[in-house]
């Protein structure tokens, strides 16, 4: 472990998309690359934190020097998070699927000769950020969520912070024209009890380093 202001602190980071199975070979997913969560885990580790990195199937490899827990589905991610607690801080950068298929088939769903189509029934996935934010016992002292929005970024993210019960929300605009989703840059607003802090557009690595520094300050003070 590196020396630094987060030495001796355990920080949990979720990252990447989740895959929700339809059958053994098919799944529902989203376009999250895992880039921002991976950069954040790396930056926290560089400040000396003991990082548990719970990741769905991401495009980018996990950083070296962190404890990697690979999962597929939202339900598996929640279990991995609960197993990894307690933590001094938890950052939820994963793009968790909102819905899963109610009963994924154990065998590959076959095309029907008569042309009848499969019908998928959905159930809501657990909200991992809200679950941890609202823990009565063992809640991490600092819980950070992300809010990827395409409209009314500030209003939606501010409401989300209250609804979920987390301490900070890192809000960003993922409208296609921003190129942020899947890109190397991000433009974020950090929303806390103290209000909103608008950061200039910068590389995801720089966003990660600044956020890690803010987390170190919060845990120190
Ligand atoms: O509600 P929304 O998905 O926009 O909230 C985004 C935040 O909530 C992110 O921090 C994300 O990691 C977290 N989240 C979660 N579990 C879910 C849905 C979102 O942890 N099922």
PDB file of N, CA and C in Angstrom, residues 33 40 43 47 50 60 65 70 75 78 86 94 96 102 107 111 126-127 152 161 177-178 184 188 191 204 216 220:
ATOM      1  N   UNK A  33     -18.408   2.356 -19.523  1.00  0.00           N
ATOM      2  CA  UNK A  33     -17.083   1.775 -19.807  1.00  0.00           C
ATOM      3  C   UNK A  33     -16.348   1.395 -18.536  1.00  0.00           C
ATOM      4  N   UNK A  40     -10.936   6.514 -10.441  1.00  0.00           N
ATOM      5  CA  UNK A  40     -11.132   6.902  -9.041  1.00  0.00           C
ATOM      6  C   UNK A  40     -10.477   5.895  -8.089  1.00  0.00           C
ATOM      7  N   UNK A  43      -6.817   6.541  -8.139  1.00  0.00           N
ATOM      8  CA  UNK A  43      -6.435   7.781  -7.443  1.00  0.00           C
ATOM      9  C   UNK A  43      -6.526   7.613  -5.923  1.00  0.00           C
ATOM     10  N   UNK A  47      -3.374   7.636  -3.016  1.00  0.00           N
ATOM     11  CA  UNK A  47      -3.340   8.438  -1.783  1.00  0.00           C
ATOM     12  C   UNK A  47      -3.222   7.545  -0.542  1.00  0.00           C
ATOM     13  N   UNK A  50      -6.821   1.706   1.253  1.00  0.00           N
ATOM     14  CA  UNK A  50      -7.018   0.284   1.009  1.00  0.00           C
ATOM     15  C   UNK A  50      -8.348   0.210   0.236  1.00  0.00           C
ATOM     16  N   UNK A  60     -12.460  -1.327 -19.486  1.00  0.00           N
ATOM     17  CA  UNK A  60     -11.070  -1.049 -19.105  1.00  0.00           C
ATOM     18  C   UNK A  60     -10.660  -1.993 -17.978  1.00  0.00           C
ATOM     19  N   UNK A  65      -3.075  -2.995  -7.579  1.00  0.00           N
ATOM     20  CA  UNK A  65      -2.924  -2.598  -6.187  1.00  0.00           C
ATOM     21  C   UNK A  65      -4.223  -2.404  -5.428  1.00  0.00           C
ATOM     22  N   UNK A  70     -15.024  -9.062  -8.918  1.00  0.00           N
ATOM     23  CA  UNK A  70     -15.740  -9.005 -10.193  1.00  0.00           C
ATOM     24  C   UNK A  70     -17.140  -9.595 -10.041  1.00  0.00           C
ATOM     25  N   UNK A  75     -27.692  -7.696  -8.362  1.00  0.00           N
ATOM     26  CA  UNK A  75     -27.852  -8.437  -7.101  1.00  0.00           C
ATOM     27  C   UNK A  75     -26.503  -8.935  -6.591  1.00  0.00           C
ATOM     28  N   UNK A  78     -24.643  -5.903  -5.112  1.00  0.00           N
ATOM     29  CA  UNK A  78     -25.099  -5.571  -3.750  1.00  0.00           C
ATOM     30  C   UNK A  78     -24.482  -6.519  -2.723  1.00  0.00           C
ATOM     31  N   UNK A  86     -17.278  -3.200   6.683  1.00  0.00           N
ATOM     32  CA  UNK A  86     -17.359  -1.752   6.788  1.00  0.00           C
ATOM     33  C   UNK A  86     -16.300  -1.023   5.946  1.00  0.00           C
ATOM     34  N   UNK A  94     -20.754   2.824 -10.279  1.00  0.00           N
ATOM     35  CA  UNK A  94     -21.278   1.843 -11.227  1.00  0.00           C
ATOM     36  C   UNK A  94     -22.568   2.333 -11.878  1.00  0.00           C
ATOM     37  N   UNK A  96     -25.575   0.794 -12.565  1.00  0.00           N
ATOM     38  CA  UNK A  96     -26.314  -0.425 -12.233  1.00  0.00           C
ATOM     39  C   UNK A  96     -27.599  -0.473 -13.064  1.00  0.00           C
ATOM     40  N   UNK A 102     -37.050 -11.289 -14.641  1.00  0.00           N
ATOM     41  CA  UNK A 102     -37.581 -11.955 -13.450  1.00  0.00           C
ATOM     42  C   UNK A 102     -37.039 -13.369 -13.259  1.00  0.00           C
ATOM     43  N   UNK A 107     -31.597 -22.594 -19.512  1.00  0.00           N
ATOM     44  CA  UNK A 107     -31.061 -23.065 -20.791  1.00  0.00           C
ATOM     45  C   UNK A 107     -31.356 -22.022 -21.863  1.00  0.00           C
ATOM     46  N   UNK A 111     -35.411 -20.450 -30.630  1.00  0.00           N
ATOM     47  CA  UNK A 111     -36.349 -19.861 -31.575  1.00  0.00           C
ATOM     48  C   UNK A 111     -37.469 -20.862 -31.801  1.00  0.00           C
ATOM     49  N   UNK A 126     -32.258  -3.926  -6.752  1.00  0.00           N
ATOM     50  CA  UNK A 126     -32.008  -3.149  -5.530  1.00  0.00           C
ATOM     51  C   UNK A 126     -31.196  -1.909  -5.884  1.00  0.00           C
ATOM     52  N   UNK A 127     -31.473  -0.810  -5.202  1.00  0.00           N
ATOM     53  CA  UNK A 127     -30.654   0.399  -5.354  1.00  0.00           C
ATOM     54  C   UNK A 127     -29.529   0.307  -4.319  1.00  0.00           C
ATOM     55  N   UNK A 152     -31.776  18.869 -17.003  1.00  0.00           N
ATOM     56  CA  UNK A 152     -31.917  19.458 -15.659  1.00  0.00           C
ATOM     57  C   UNK A 152     -30.940  18.835 -14.672  1.00  0.00           C
ATOM     58  N   UNK A 161     -29.700  13.321  -4.425  1.00  0.00           N
ATOM     59  CA  UNK A 161     -28.900  13.258  -3.195  1.00  0.00           C
ATOM     60  C   UNK A 161     -29.807  13.083  -1.976  1.00  0.00           C
ATOM     61  N   UNK A 177     -24.193  14.758 -27.118  1.00  0.00           N
ATOM     62  CA  UNK A 177     -23.328  15.790 -27.691  1.00  0.00           C
ATOM     63  C   UNK A 177     -22.141  16.159 -26.793  1.00  0.00           C
ATOM     64  N   UNK A 178     -22.182  15.766 -25.508  1.00  0.00           N
ATOM     65  CA  UNK A 178     -21.050  16.065 -24.620  1.00  0.00           C
ATOM     66  C   UNK A 178     -19.881  15.107 -24.860  1.00  0.00           C
ATOM     67  N   UNK A 184     -12.990  10.347 -22.712  1.00  0.00           N
ATOM     68  CA  UNK A 184     -11.896  10.428 -21.726  1.00  0.00           C
ATOM     69  C   UNK A 184     -12.025  11.652 -20.823  1.00  0.00           C
ATOM     70  N   UNK A 188     -18.024  17.785 -14.188  1.00  0.00           N
ATOM     71  CA  UNK A 188     -18.866  17.377 -13.063  1.00  0.00           C
ATOM     72  C   UNK A 188     -19.176  18.545 -12.137  1.00  0.00           C
ATOM     73  N   UNK A 191     -22.073  17.995  -5.533  1.00  0.00           N
ATOM     74  CA  UNK A 191     -23.179  18.512  -4.726  1.00  0.00           C
ATOM     75  C   UNK A 191     -23.104  17.892  -3.330  1.00  0.00           C
ATOM     76  N   UNK A 204     -10.877  12.443 -17.149  1.00  0.00           N
ATOM     77  CA  UNK A 204     -11.465  11.619 -16.081  1.00  0.00           C
ATOM     78  C   UNK A 204     -10.420  11.296 -15.000  1.00  0.00           C
ATOM     79  N   UNK A 216     -10.166  12.549   0.869  1.00  0.00           N
ATOM     80  CA  UNK A 216      -9.110  12.549   1.908  1.00  0.00           C
ATOM     81  C   UNK A 216      -9.331  13.699   2.888  1.00  0.00           C
ATOM     82  N   UNK A 220     -10.247  13.301   6.878  1.00  0.00           N
ATOM     83  CA  UNK A 220      -9.273  13.859   7.828  1.00  0.00           C
ATOM     84  C   UNK A 220      -9.970  14.837   8.777  1.00  0.00           C
TER      85      UNK A 220
END
